[in-house]
Amino acid sequence: MNRRVRQKVAKKSKEKVELPSNPEIGDAGLCPDSNEDVDWTSLPDDTVIQLFSCLNYRDRASLSSTCKTWRVLGLSSCLWISLDLRAHKCDPGMAVSLASRCVNLQKIRFRGAESADAIIHLQARNLREISGDYCRKITDATLSMIVARHEALETLQLGPDFCEKVSSDAIKAIAFCCPKLKKLRLSGLRDVSADVINALAKHCPNLIDIGFLDCLKVDEAALGNVVSVHFLSVAGTSNMKWGVVSHLWHKLPKLIGLDVSRTDIDPSAVSRLLSLSPSLKVLCAMNCPVLEEDNAFSVNKYKGKLLLALFNDIFKGLASLFADITKMGKNVLLEWRNLKTKDKNVDEIMSWLEWILSHTLLRTAESNPQGLDVFWLKLGAPILLSLMQSSQEEVQERAATGLATFVVIDDENASIDCGRAEAVMRDGGIRLLLNLAKSWREGLQSEAAKAIANLSVNANVAKAVAEEGGIEILAGLARSMNRLVAEEAAGGLWNLSVGEEHKGAIAEAGGVKALVDLIFKWSSGSDGVLERAAGALANLAADDKCSMEVALAGGVHALVMLARNCKFEGVQEQAARALANLAAHGDSNSNNAAVGQEAGALEALVQLTRSLHEGVRQEAAGALWNLSFDDRNREAIAAAGGVEALVALAQSCANASPGLQERAAGALWGLSVSEANSIAIGQEGGVAPLIALARSEAEDVHETAAGALWNLAFNRGNALRIVEEGGVPALVDLCSSSVSKMARFMAALALAYMFDGRMDEFALIGTSTESISKSVNLDGARRMALKHIEAFVLTFTDPQAFATAAASSAPAALAQVTERARIQEAGHLRCSVAEIGRFVAMLRNPSSILKACAAFALLQFTIPGGRHALHHASLMQSAGAARVLRAAAAAATAPLEAKIFARIVLRNLEFHHIESSI
């Protein structure tokens, strides 16, 4: 049988602590400058507060609990100006517990409808900004109550997920309740009516930034009434009447920026807006097919106007907004941020453009339209990298998400565009992402880790990540108490662990323990974390040394717990794969036995073979295959219903993937080493599906099916069943035409077992479970089998070498024959004393073909260097095989092949005898 491995604190001082102005791009933390003891309680209050401000809420609370003084400082209102709840399940109870800290809360970010329902319980009357995502389930009632309780609201953003349950009624409530509203960005609304827009125009006089993105319908004429608007986006919105737009919107007196990206706007509307609007400075029309298809359209005639589209140089366009035209090239955004003399109007435009570009590029990456490869390589990737250095956290996050998305070709099969991934690497993207991952802001950590994970599917990028210290960073993030951060970090380790050269580094960085701890920490309700952690452990377990690390860290118990309790198929599949890999090192460590001895492990894997998901069935069967190499596991699997489950699996996978077929047959092969299991497999109906699998076109399936049939054929009843079920032609085909030498070898051995005479008497009465044997022509089957056994053996012979060996007993002559006859993989096979005895007995068989086959088989099992050659030699010595071999070598009537092979086996036995006595 073959095992398959599946694949920075300041010094004590009263001086002010200097913090990096942009920790997301800088070193992102405070590091000790010396090893001297520090009395942290002596730090000035303002220093402690500044330190607290660089911690997430959970770490801030933990640090606050260390002493009374710090507890008071931790409640300081200046630390609770903004709140990010996206990684937390915020229910009303949690919101009430936070209310005392949120008196001066001005900004909140949340995720999902449940958190939205809880916002009012924070009692943050001074709230200025609300930003939410995953808003598909937010209702009119929830949104109306939120705005009614926060009259001081200036910014409301819901998206980029569609707000499918929000209607015009809720938007009208926003207009009535939030007179100070300045910015309103909503995504995926079904209908934004004229009444709603007119209410906003009337009741929100300070509304300067409007975004109705990816909406089904927006009243274009009414938007022409919002005279306060400076920046307007209808990106992705369908059913727009561009004739109405071009005739009305150019009259908006303060309109500076307009975003119509991802729409069907036509060149005529663009031309009219740019030429007629006196205030309009920027029109963003990215990924607008109708506009892009007009090769005659020119933007050069609109002086003082900037059109951003896929067909022009966006960096050059952005540079045109500045008086100093030397600000050209890809660093234009960075140069703007570093300007010492600021222009308020330009800053306003650039900040809006950063948001618009990050949103549009992410949406474009998600839809992945054809024909944009050149754009992504020359402009898209550099823009995203530049946006990652923005001072706007939301822009940074979205840019990182965009990088994570635009490289993916096939999410299901983890396929990425290598050219895009390596473009990110060449432009310094890995270092930028790793710096973001080191930020104290968990939202940035999560999105940066996601991008690193996706990019690391490419081996060259994975190498760069490792060289830049990314493994240590990801291992650290995997310990985060923030589930989203831990999930993406585990995903990064999963992809990096594909490379053999990274496995040791992950273990050295503490990644194995971090991954195992994740399983216990998020044992329920966190399928994404669990699948990634189990997947990474599965890859690591394929390495012998790392597999021991996994076991020592409690990985066996953790993975079995997932296999037993988790209902998510992705987690089940990876847990089973990890257990299979842990059990694949039986010759070098004790993990195989450890998995089998873990309570419920074998029962869980047997149960998983009945899963409706093919990947789960495949990995569970693979695990049982590897585990069956251990004698105790083999019998325990059978006792847990493994024979019945695996026969049923083999019967059902005729049209399944080769991977599932191989593992199903492989697991039956492993179980059938035991004669009791072999008989049970035959009685359960396992012969017919194995014969069917032997006819597979896949080489690996040939090997496992032939191996299982070889084991089954040792039993006379099974041998007859194989004949009756049409197994002889299938084995003959394998023996004569399979690409796999191993499959051909084991098929020949199975045929030899079947026709060495032991089945003949049994055939007269039929099988023990059938009253009437199927009608078969044993003589015809025997002639067919022997003919192909002989042809198989002859393919490993050379007449000239045999003639030389017959005439001389020189070692060189026999070595030449051995080299020609050797089947390398056969050295991995381990035979029992009964099997060796049967081949020895076959040397006395009247059939010269079977004699030659037996000698050929014994040669394979005893060739020096084979994994179990010494074991086989010992069995043969105990059975007195040398005498029989000498007789076969000297027999006048024996075929030349049998004689020469017998002499070689004798020489092998002498070699092993000498070796064992040294």
Tab-separated table of N, CA, C and O in Angstrom, residues 378-450:
chain	number	residue	atom	x	y	z
A	378	LYS	N	-1.094	48.249	-15.558
A	378	LYS	CA	-0.456	49.553	-15.722
A	378	LYS	C	-0.991	50.612	-14.764
A	378	LYS	O	-0.235	51.478	-14.310
A	379	LEU	N	-2.282	50.568	-14.465
A	379	LEU	CA	-2.884	51.628	-13.654
A	379	LEU	C	-3.621	51.118	-12.426
A	379	LEU	O	-3.469	51.671	-11.331
A	380	GLY	N	-4.430	50.079	-12.591
A	380	GLY	CA	-5.277	49.622	-11.491
A	380	GLY	C	-4.509	49.256	-10.243
A	380	GLY	O	-4.787	49.752	-9.141
A	381	ALA	N	-3.510	48.390	-10.390
A	381	ALA	CA	-2.718	47.972	-9.230
A	381	ALA	C	-1.961	49.131	-8.604
A	381	ALA	O	-1.993	49.315	-7.378
A	382	PRO	N	-1.268	49.982	-9.392
A	382	PRO	CA	-0.589	51.139	-8.786
A	382	PRO	C	-1.539	52.098	-8.068
A	382	PRO	O	-1.188	52.655	-7.026
A	383	ILE	N	-2.751	52.285	-8.608
A	383	ILE	CA	-3.709	53.165	-7.931
A	383	ILE	C	-4.107	52.568	-6.588
A	383	ILE	O	-4.150	53.265	-5.559
A	384	LEU	N	-4.410	51.283	-6.560
A	384	LEU	CA	-4.784	50.635	-5.300
A	384	LEU	C	-3.651	50.725	-4.278
A	384	LEU	O	-3.892	50.972	-3.091
A	385	LEU	N	-2.432	50.527	-4.717
A	385	LEU	CA	-1.294	50.632	-3.811
A	385	LEU	C	-1.149	52.054	-3.273
A	385	LEU	O	-0.828	52.256	-2.096
A	386	SER	N	-1.382	53.026	-4.117
A	386	SER	CA	-1.310	54.416	-3.674
A	386	SER	C	-2.433	54.744	-2.707
A	386	SER	O	-2.237	55.455	-1.716
A	387	LEU	N	-3.620	54.208	-2.959
A	387	LEU	CA	-4.757	54.450	-2.068
A	387	LEU	C	-4.556	53.797	-0.710
A	387	LEU	O	-5.115	54.251	0.295
A	388	MET	N	-3.762	52.740	-0.656
A	388	MET	CA	-3.481	52.102	0.635
A	388	MET	C	-2.714	53.019	1.580
A	388	MET	O	-2.640	52.766	2.770
A	389	GLN	N	-2.134	54.098	1.031
A	389	GLN	CA	-1.378	55.035	1.849
A	389	GLN	C	-2.209	56.272	2.192
A	389	GLN	O	-1.689	57.255	2.705
A	390	SER	N	-3.504	56.197	1.921
A	390	SER	CA	-4.411	57.301	2.223
A	390	SER	C	-4.500	57.541	3.727
A	390	SER	O	-4.258	56.635	4.535
A	391	SER	N	-4.896	58.749	4.108
A	391	SER	CA	-5.148	59.046	5.520
A	391	SER	C	-6.557	58.641	5.923
A	391	SER	O	-6.914	58.679	7.100
A	392	GLN	N	-7.372	58.243	4.944
A	392	GLN	CA	-8.729	57.793	5.226
A	392	GLN	C	-8.719	56.274	5.441
A	392	GLN	O	-8.415	55.514	4.524
A	393	GLU	N	-9.064	55.861	6.645
A	393	GLU	CA	-9.021	54.439	6.964
A	393	GLU	C	-9.919	53.623	6.047
A	393	GLU	O	-9.544	52.531	5.604
A	394	GLU	N	-11.086	54.136	5.747
A	394	GLU	CA	-12.013	53.399	4.890
A	394	GLU	C	-11.437	53.198	3.495
A	394	GLU	O	-11.607	52.133	2.888
A	395	VAL	N	-10.735	54.205	2.979
A	395	VAL	CA	-10.105	54.090	1.668
A	395	VAL	C	-8.991	53.045	1.710
A	395	VAL	O	-8.859	52.220	0.800
A	396	GLN	N	-8.210	53.066	2.779
A	396	GLN	CA	-7.151	52.066	2.931
A	396	GLN	C	-7.719	50.650	2.930
A	396	GLN	O	-7.209	49.760	2.243
A	397	GLU	N	-8.763	50.454	3.707
A	397	GLU	CA	-9.374	49.127	3.780
A	397	GLU	C	-9.878	48.674	2.425
A	397	GLU	O	-9.652	47.542	1.990
A	398	ARG	N	-10.578	49.579	1.748
A	398	ARG	CA	-11.169	49.189	0.464
A	398	ARG	C	-10.101	48.922	-0.581
A	398	ARG	O	-10.264	48.036	-1.430
A	399	ALA	N	-8.999	49.683	-0.527
A	399	ALA	CA	-7.907	49.449	-1.472
A	399	ALA	C	-7.278	48.083	-1.223
A	399	ALA	O	-6.968	47.340	-2.168
A	400	ALA	N	-7.089	47.733	0.046
A	400	ALA	CA	-6.546	46.419	0.372
A	400	ALA	C	-7.488	45.315	-0.080
A	400	ALA	O	-7.058	44.292	-0.629
A	401	THR	N	-8.789	45.531	0.124
A	401	THR	CA	-9.776	44.546	-0.334
A	401	THR	C	-9.759	44.442	-1.847
A	401	THR	O	-9.907	43.348	-2.412
A	402	GLY	N	-9.565	45.578	-2.510
A	402	GLY	CA	-9.467	45.568	-3.962
A	402	GLY	C	-8.296	44.742	-4.449
A	402	GLY	O	-8.418	43.966	-5.412
A	403	LEU	N	-7.159	44.867	-3.776
A	403	LEU	CA	-5.993	44.050	-4.140
A	403	LEU	C	-6.271	42.574	-3.907
A	403	LEU	O	-5.853	41.718	-4.695
A	404	ALA	N	-6.970	42.285	-2.814
A	404	ALA	CA	-7.303	40.891	-2.523
A	404	ALA	C	-8.237	40.319	-3.565
A	404	ALA	O	-8.229	39.110	-3.827
A	405	THR	N	-9.046	41.176	-4.184
A	405	THR	CA	-10.091	40.720	-5.099
A	405	THR	C	-9.633	40.666	-6.540
A	405	THR	O	-9.937	39.705	-7.255
A	406	PHE	N	-8.868	41.672	-6.983
A	406	PHE	CA	-8.600	41.752	-8.418
A	406	PHE	C	-7.636	40.677	-8.913
A	406	PHE	O	-7.561	40.404	-10.106
A	407	VAL	N	-6.919	40.032	-7.998
A	407	VAL	CA	-6.005	38.971	-8.435
A	407	VAL	C	-6.707	37.628	-8.600
A	407	VAL	O	-6.167	36.713	-9.220
A	408	VAL	N	-7.927	37.501	-8.057
A	408	VAL	CA	-8.612	36.203	-8.045
A	408	VAL	C	-9.314	35.951	-9.377
A	408	VAL	O	-10.084	36.774	-9.853
A	409	ILE	N	-9.028	34.814	-9.942
A	409	ILE	CA	-9.697	34.389	-11.182
A	409	ILE	C	-10.834	33.438	-10.855
A	409	ILE	O	-11.946	33.572	-11.348
A	410	ASP	N	-10.545	32.461	-10.015
A	410	ASP	CA	-11.527	31.437	-9.658
A	410	ASP	C	-11.451	31.232	-8.155
A	410	ASP	O	-10.536	30.578	-7.656
A	411	ASP	N	-12.412	31.811	-7.426
A	411	ASP	CA	-12.395	31.733	-5.973
A	411	ASP	C	-12.582	30.302	-5.493
A	411	ASP	O	-11.987	29.870	-4.503
A	412	GLU	N	-13.394	29.531	-6.213
A	412	GLU	CA	-13.690	28.163	-5.806
A	412	GLU	C	-12.443	27.290	-5.799
A	412	GLU	O	-12.236	26.480	-4.910
A	413	ASN	N	-11.583	27.500	-6.807
A	413	ASN	CA	-10.380	26.686	-6.929
A	413	ASN	C	-9.111	27.433	-6.541
A	413	ASN	O	-8.004	26.978	-6.841
A	414	ALA	N	-9.266	28.580	-5.865
A	414	ALA	CA	-8.124	29.370	-5.383
A	414	ALA	C	-7.138	29.679	-6.505
A	414	ALA	O	-5.917	29.547	-6.344
A	415	SER	N	-7.663	30.080	-7.680
A	415	SER	CA	-6.804	30.432	-8.806
A	415	SER	C	-6.658	31.940	-8.879
A	415	SER	O	-7.645	32.667	-8.769
A	416	ILE	N	-5.434	32.401	-9.063
A	416	ILE	CA	-5.215	33.841	-9.169
A	416	ILE	C	-4.455	34.151	-10.449
A	416	ILE	O	-3.848	33.278	-11.066
A	417	ASP	N	-4.497	35.433	-10.839
A	417	ASP	CA	-3.763	35.904	-11.999
A	417	ASP	C	-2.333	36.210	-11.555
A	417	ASP	O	-2.092	37.168	-10.825
A	418	CYS	N	-1.405	35.388	-11.982
A	418	CYS	CA	-0.019	35.537	-11.525
A	418	CYS	C	0.592	36.857	-11.966
A	418	CYS	O	1.390	37.455	-11.229
A	419	GLY	N	0.225	37.318	-13.161
A	419	GLY	CA	0.754	38.596	-13.631
A	419	GLY	C	0.342	39.745	-12.741
A	419	GLY	O	1.153	40.626	-12.408
A	420	ARG	N	-0.929	39.758	-12.322
A	420	ARG	CA	-1.413	40.814	-11.430
A	420	ARG	C	-0.759	40.714	-10.059
A	420	ARG	O	-0.376	41.725	-9.460
A	421	ALA	N	-0.648	39.503	-9.544
A	421	ALA	CA	-0.038	39.311	-8.225
A	421	ALA	C	1.409	39.789	-8.227
A	421	ALA	O	1.854	40.483	-7.297
A	422	GLU	N	2.148	39.451	-9.262
A	422	GLU	CA	3.548	39.840	-9.307
A	422	GLU	C	3.706	41.328	-9.601
A	422	GLU	O	4.713	41.941	-9.213
A	423	ALA	N	2.709	41.943	-10.252
A	423	ALA	CA	2.737	43.395	-10.439
A	423	ALA	C	2.634	44.101	-9.096
A	423	ALA	O	3.312	45.108	-8.847
A	424	VAL	N	1.784	43.604	-8.222
A	424	VAL	CA	1.674	44.161	-6.866
A	424	VAL	C	3.006	44.027	-6.143
A	424	VAL	O	3.473	44.969	-5.477
A	425	MET	N	3.629	42.882	-6.276
A	425	MET	CA	4.917	42.641	-5.622
A	425	MET	C	5.994	43.583	-6.169
A	425	MET	O	6.751	44.175	-5.393
A	426	ARG	N	6.060	43.733	-7.470
A	426	ARG	CA	7.088	44.590	-8.078
A	426	ARG	C	6.949	46.047	-7.664
A	426	ARG	O	7.933	46.769	-7.532
A	427	ASP	N	5.719	46.500	-7.436
A	427	ASP	CA	5.488	47.899	-7.068
A	427	ASP	C	5.559	48.140	-5.566
A	427	ASP	O	5.113	49.181	-5.075
A	428	GLY	N	6.100	47.178	-4.812
A	428	GLY	CA	6.272	47.366	-3.376
A	428	GLY	C	5.039	47.097	-2.556
A	428	GLY	O	4.952	47.503	-1.390
A	429	GLY	N	4.082	46.392	-3.138
A	429	GLY	CA	2.814	46.163	-2.451
A	429	GLY	C	2.908	45.265	-1.239
A	429	GLY	O	2.130	45.412	-0.291
A	430	ILE	N	3.850	44.335	-1.227
A	430	ILE	CA	3.951	43.412	-0.091
A	430	ILE	C	4.326	44.164	1.175
A	430	ILE	O	3.722	43.967	2.238
A	431	ARG	N	5.335	45.034	1.082
A	431	ARG	CA	5.741	45.811	2.251
A	431	ARG	C	4.605	46.726	2.722
A	431	ARG	O	4.358	46.854	3.928
A	432	LEU	N	3.884	47.356	1.792
A	432	LEU	CA	2.758	48.213	2.176
A	432	LEU	C	1.681	47.413	2.906
A	432	LEU	O	1.152	47.847	3.938
A	433	LEU	N	1.366	46.248	2.384
A	433	LEU	CA	0.340	45.411	3.020
A	433	LEU	C	0.775	44.935	4.393
A	433	LEU	O	-0.019	44.909	5.341
A	434	LEU	N	2.023	44.550	4.523
A	434	LEU	CA	2.515	44.090	5.825
A	434	LEU	C	2.529	45.234	6.835
A	434	LEU	O	2.251	45.021	8.024
A	435	ASN	N	2.825	46.449	6.396
A	435	ASN	CA	2.748	47.600	7.299
A	435	ASN	C	1.315	47.848	7.757
A	435	ASN	O	1.062	48.164	8.915
A	436	LEU	N	0.380	47.693	6.829
A	436	LEU	CA	-1.032	47.830	7.216
A	436	LEU	C	-1.422	46.735	8.196
A	436	LEU	O	-2.166	46.978	9.152
A	437	ALA	N	-0.924	45.539	7.958
A	437	ALA	CA	-1.251	44.418	8.845
A	437	ALA	C	-0.713	44.646	10.251
A	437	ALA	O	-1.228	44.065	11.212
A	438	LYS	N	0.312	45.462	10.399
A	438	LYS	CA	0.871	45.769	11.712
A	438	LYS	C	0.169	46.945	12.385
A	438	LYS	O	0.518	47.304	13.507
A	439	SER	N	-0.819	47.528	11.705
A	439	SER	CA	-1.568	48.635	12.292
A	439	SER	C	-2.307	48.180	13.545
A	439	SER	O	-2.649	47.013	13.698
A	440	TRP	N	-2.586	49.118	14.447
A	440	TRP	CA	-3.398	48.767	15.611
A	440	TRP	C	-4.879	48.764	15.272
A	440	TRP	O	-5.699	48.309	16.058
A	441	ARG	N	-5.211	49.247	14.070
A	441	ARG	CA	-6.611	49.267	13.655
A	441	ARG	C	-6.970	47.904	13.068
A	441	ARG	O	-6.402	47.462	12.075
A	442	GLU	N	-7.929	47.261	13.688
A	442	GLU	CA	-8.228	45.875	13.328
A	442	GLU	C	-8.855	45.741	11.953
A	442	GLU	O	-8.692	44.724	11.285
A	443	GLY	N	-9.593	46.759	11.520
A	443	GLY	CA	-10.155	46.717	10.178
A	443	GLY	C	-9.071	46.659	9.118
A	443	GLY	O	-9.183	45.923	8.126
A	444	LEU	N	-8.014	47.415	9.324
A	444	LEU	CA	-6.891	47.395	8.390
A	444	LEU	C	-6.137	46.074	8.479
A	444	LEU	O	-5.706	45.524	7.462
A	445	GLN	N	-5.968	45.573	9.691
A	445	GLN	CA	-5.318	44.276	9.860
A	445	GLN	C	-6.035	43.202	9.051
A	445	GLN	O	-5.416	42.410	8.335
A	446	SER	N	-7.343	43.181	9.167
A	446	SER	CA	-8.140	42.146	8.513
A	446	SER	C	-8.028	42.216	6.996
A	446	SER	O	-7.756	41.204	6.334
A	447	GLU	N	-8.216	43.404	6.421
A	447	GLU	CA	-8.205	43.526	4.960
A	447	GLU	C	-6.808	43.321	4.394
A	447	GLU	O	-6.645	42.735	3.318
A	448	ALA	N	-5.792	43.801	5.112
A	448	ALA	CA	-4.417	43.585	4.645
A	448	ALA	C	-4.070	42.103	4.673
A	448	ALA	O	-3.450	41.580	3.734
A	449	ALA	N	-4.464	41.411	5.739
A	449	ALA	CA	-4.196	39.971	5.828
A	449	ALA	C	-4.910	39.220	4.719
A	449	ALA	O	-4.367	38.248	4.164
A	450	LYS	N	-6.117	39.660	4.382
A	450	LYS	CA	-6.850	39.002	3.287
A	450	LYS	C	-6.102	39.153	1.972
A	450	LYS	O	-5.972	38.186	1.203
